[in-house]
């Protein structure tokens, strides 16, 4: 159990959605089978991420709700990563702001992976709402970190914001990273994100 969470994060970083799904299922099923209630919410958040990337937001939200129920019952720390991401993809501005300001329990949360999760959620939400400058600022702030897992998800948001603002030069670092990831990982997901991102900052036949 202690390594499966890290394995899920690596699968995300490789943009290997099949491995992500298999490992997240393994983590959840083993945690359930052994009664590992401290680990199960982590697994549920990873599995929610699989549903999120497949566009299955209701399924993702249900798993996040289960994770909250477990942490509430056990008095464990609440995980807000999945909630932030699902709320952002749903365009739920009020929920994202609530989580970013004080987390679920009202305590300030702005360190490590939580900070990256907030920046990712802000970039997704603001791109969706057409507030491209705020999205770019959030993604740029995250670009200075080297956080396993989030490195795969933030660059496409940065490129989209930069393209919508007519500032392709602001996407140069992100584009380089996406191209390098596509060459290294060779997964359809990584290659697709690279091609999509290059198309957003291109014109005419090259974009097509």
Coordinates of C-alpha atoms in Angstrom, one line a residue:
X1 CA 0.0 0.0 0.0
X2 CA 2.7 2.5 0.9
X3 CA 4.0 2.6 -2.7
X4 CA 0.8 2.4 -4.7
X5 CA 0.0 6.1 -4.2
X6 CA 3.4 7.1 -5.6
X7 CA 2.9 4.7 -8.5
X8 CA -0.4 6.4 -9.3
X9 CA 1.4 9.8 -9.3
X10 CA 4.1 8.5 -11.6
X11 CA 1.5 7.1 -14.0
X12 CA -0.2 10.5 -14.1
X13 CA 3.2 12.2 -14.8
X14 CA 3.7 9.8 -17.7
X15 CA 0.2 10.5 -18.9
X16 CA -0.5 6.8 -18.9
X17 CA -4.2 6.7 -18.3
X18 CA -4.4 2.9 -18.4
X19 CA -1.7 2.5 -15.8
X20 CA -3.3 5.2 -13.7
X21 CA -6.7 3.4 -13.7
X22 CA -5.2 0.0 -12.9
X23 CA -3.0 1.3 -10.1
X24 CA -5.8 3.4 -8.6
X25 CA -8.1 0.4 -8.6
X26 CA -5.5 -1.7 -7.0
X27 CA -4.9 0.9 -4.2
X28 CA -8.6 1.3 -3.5
X29 CA -9.4 -2.5 -3.5
X30 CA -6.4 -3.4 -1.3
X31 CA -7.3 -0.6 1.1
X32 CA -10.9 -1.8 1.3
X33 CA -9.8 -5.4 1.7
X34 CA -7.4 -4.7 4.6
X35 CA -9.5 -2.0 6.3
X36 CA -6.8 0.6 5.8
X37 CA -9.0 3.6 6.4
X38 CA -6.0 6.0 6.5
X39 CA -5.1 5.0 3.0
X40 CA -8.5 4.6 1.4
X41 CA -9.3 8.3 1.0
X42 CA -6.0 8.7 -0.9
X43 CA -6.9 5.9 -3.2
X44 CA -10.4 7.2 -3.8
X45 CA -8.9 10.6 -4.8
X46 CA -6.6 8.9 -7.3
X47 CA -9.5 6.9 -8.7
X48 CA -11.6 10.1 -8.9
X49 CA -8.8 11.5 -11.1
X50 CA -9.3 8.6 -13.5
X51 CA -13.0 9.4 -13.8
X52 CA -12.3 13.2 -14.1
X53 CA -10.0 12.7 -17.1
X54 CA -12.6 10.5 -18.7
X55 CA -15.2 13.3 -18.3
X56 CA -17.1 11.3 -15.7
X57 CA -17.6 14.0 -13.2
X58 CA -20.5 12.5 -11.3
X59 CA -18.5 9.3 -10.7
X60 CA -15.5 11.3 -9.5
X61 CA -17.6 13.4 -7.2
X62 CA -19.1 10.3 -5.6
X63 CA -15.7 8.9 -4.8
X64 CA -14.6 12.2 -3.3
X65 CA -17.8 12.3 -1.2
X66 CA -16.9 8.8 0.1
X67 CA -13.3 10.0 0.9
X68 CA -14.7 12.9 2.9
X69 CA -17.1 10.6 4.8
X70 CA -14.2 8.4 5.8
X71 CA -11.9 11.2 7.0
X72 CA -14.8 12.7 8.9
X73 CA -15.5 9.4 10.7
X74 CA -11.9 8.7 11.5
X75 CA -10.8 12.3 12.3
X76 CA -8.1 12.2 9.6
X77 CA -6.9 15.1 7.6
X78 CA -9.2 15.9 4.6
X79 CA -7.8 15.7 1.1
X80 CA -9.0 18.4 -1.2
X81 CA -7.1 17.6 -4.4
X82 CA -9.9 15.8 -6.1
X83 CA -12.6 18.2 -4.9
X84 CA -10.6 21.1 -6.2
X85 CA -10.2 19.5 -9.6
X86 CA -13.8 18.4 -10.0
X87 CA -15.1 21.7 -8.9
X88 CA -12.9 23.5 -11.4
X89 CA -14.0 21.3 -14.3
X90 CA -17.6 21.9 -13.2
X91 CA -17.1 25.6 -13.3
X92 CA -18.1 25.9 -9.6
X93 CA -16.3 29.1 -8.8
X94 CA -17.7 29.4 -5.3
X95 CA -16.5 25.9 -4.3
X96 CA -13.0 26.4 -5.7
X97 CA -12.7 29.8 -3.9
X98 CA -14.0 28.2 -0.6
X99 CA -11.4 25.4 -0.9
X100 CA -8.6 27.7 -1.9
X101 CA -9.2 30.2 1.0
X102 CA -9.5 27.7 3.8
X103 CA -9.9 24.1 2.8
X104 CA -12.8 22.1 3.9
X105 CA -12.2 22.6 7.7
X106 CA -11.4 26.3 7.5
X107 CA -7.6 25.9 8.1
X108 CA -5.3 27.7 5.7
X109 CA -3.8 25.3 3.2
X110 CA -1.2 26.7 0.8
X111 CA 1.9 24.4 0.8
X112 CA 3.4 21.7 -1.3
X113 CA 1.0 19.6 -3.5
X114 CA -2.0 21.5 -2.1
X115 CA -0.6 24.7 -3.5
X116 CA -0.1 23.1 -6.9
X117 CA -3.6 21.6 -6.8
X118 CA -5.0 25.1 -6.1
X119 CA -3.0 26.6 -9.0
X120 CA -4.2 23.8 -11.3
X121 CA -7.8 24.3 -10.3
X122 CA -7.6 28.0 -10.8
X123 CA -6.1 27.6 -14.2
X124 CA -8.8 25.1 -15.3
X125 CA -11.6 27.2 -13.8
X126 CA -10.5 30.5 -15.2
X127 CA -9.8 29.1 -18.7
X128 CA -13.3 27.7 -18.6
X129 CA -14.8 31.0 -17.6
X130 CA -12.8 33.0 -20.2
X131 CA -10.6 34.8 -17.6
X132 CA -7.5 33.9 -19.4
X133 CA -5.1 36.3 -17.7
X134 CA -5.9 34.8 -14.2
X135 CA -5.5 31.3 -15.7
X136 CA -2.1 32.2 -17.2
X137 CA -1.0 33.7 -13.9
X138 CA -1.9 30.6 -11.9
X139 CA -0.3 28.3 -14.4
X140 CA 2.8 30.4 -14.6
X141 CA 3.1 30.4 -10.8
X142 CA 3.0 26.6 -10.9
X143 CA 5.5 26.4 -13.7
X144 CA 8.3 27.4 -11.2
X145 CA 7.7 24.2 -9.3
X146 CA 8.7 20.7 -10.2
X147 CA 5.9 18.7 -8.7
X148 CA 5.4 15.1 -9.8
X149 CA 2.0 14.5 -11.4
X150 CA 1.0 18.1 -11.8
X151 CA 3.8 18.7 -14.3
X152 CA 1.6 16.8 -16.8
X153 CA -1.6 18.6 -16.3
X154 CA -0.7 22.3 -15.8
X155 CA 1.2 23.0 -19.1
X156 CA -1.8 22.5 -21.4
X157 CA -3.8 25.0 -19.3
X158 CA -0.9 27.5 -19.5
X159 CA -0.7 27.0 -23.3
X160 CA -4.5 27.5 -23.7
X161 CA -4.5 30.7 -21.7
X162 CA -1.5 32.1 -23.5
X163 CA -3.0 31.3 -26.9
X164 CA -6.4 32.9 -26.0
X165 CA -4.5 36.0 -24.9
X166 CA -2.5 36.2 -28.2
X167 CA 0.7 35.7 -26.3
X168 CA 2.2 32.4 -27.7
X169 CA 5.7 33.4 -26.4
X170 CA 4.4 33.0 -22.8
X171 CA 3.8 29.3 -23.6
X172 CA 7.4 28.6 -24.8
X173 CA 8.6 26.7 -21.7
X174 CA 5.3 24.7 -21.4
X175 CA 5.4 23.8 -25.0
X176 CA 9.0 22.5 -24.7
X177 CA 8.0 20.4 -21.7
X178 CA 5.0 18.9 -23.4
X179 CA 7.1 18.0 -26.5
X180 CA 9.8 16.4 -24.3
X181 CA 7.1 14.5 -22.4
X182 CA 5.5 13.2 -25.6
X183 CA 8.9 12.0 -26.9
X184 CA 9.7 10.3 -23.6
X185 CA 6.4 8.7 -22.7
X186 CA 5.0 7.9 -26.2
X187 CA 1.5 7.5 -24.8
X188 CA -1.5 8.7 -26.8
X189 CA -2.4 11.1 -24.1
X190 CA 1.0 12.7 -23.9
X191 CA 1.3 13.0 -27.7
X192 CA -2.3 14.3 -28.0
X193 CA -1.6 17.1 -25.5
X194 CA 1.6 18.0 -27.3
X195 CA -0.2 18.2 -30.7
X196 CA -3.2 20.1 -29.3
X197 CA -1.0 22.6 -27.5
X198 CA 1.1 23.3 -30.6
X199 CA -2.0 23.7 -32.7
X200 CA -3.4 26.3 -30.3
X201 CA -0.4 28.6 -30.9
X202 CA -0.1 27.9 -34.6
X203 CA -2.1 29.4 -37.6
X204 CA -3.5 28.1 -40.8
X205 CA -2.4 24.8 -42.4
X206 CA 0.1 24.2 -39.6
X207 CA -2.6 24.3 -36.9
X208 CA -4.8 21.9 -38.9

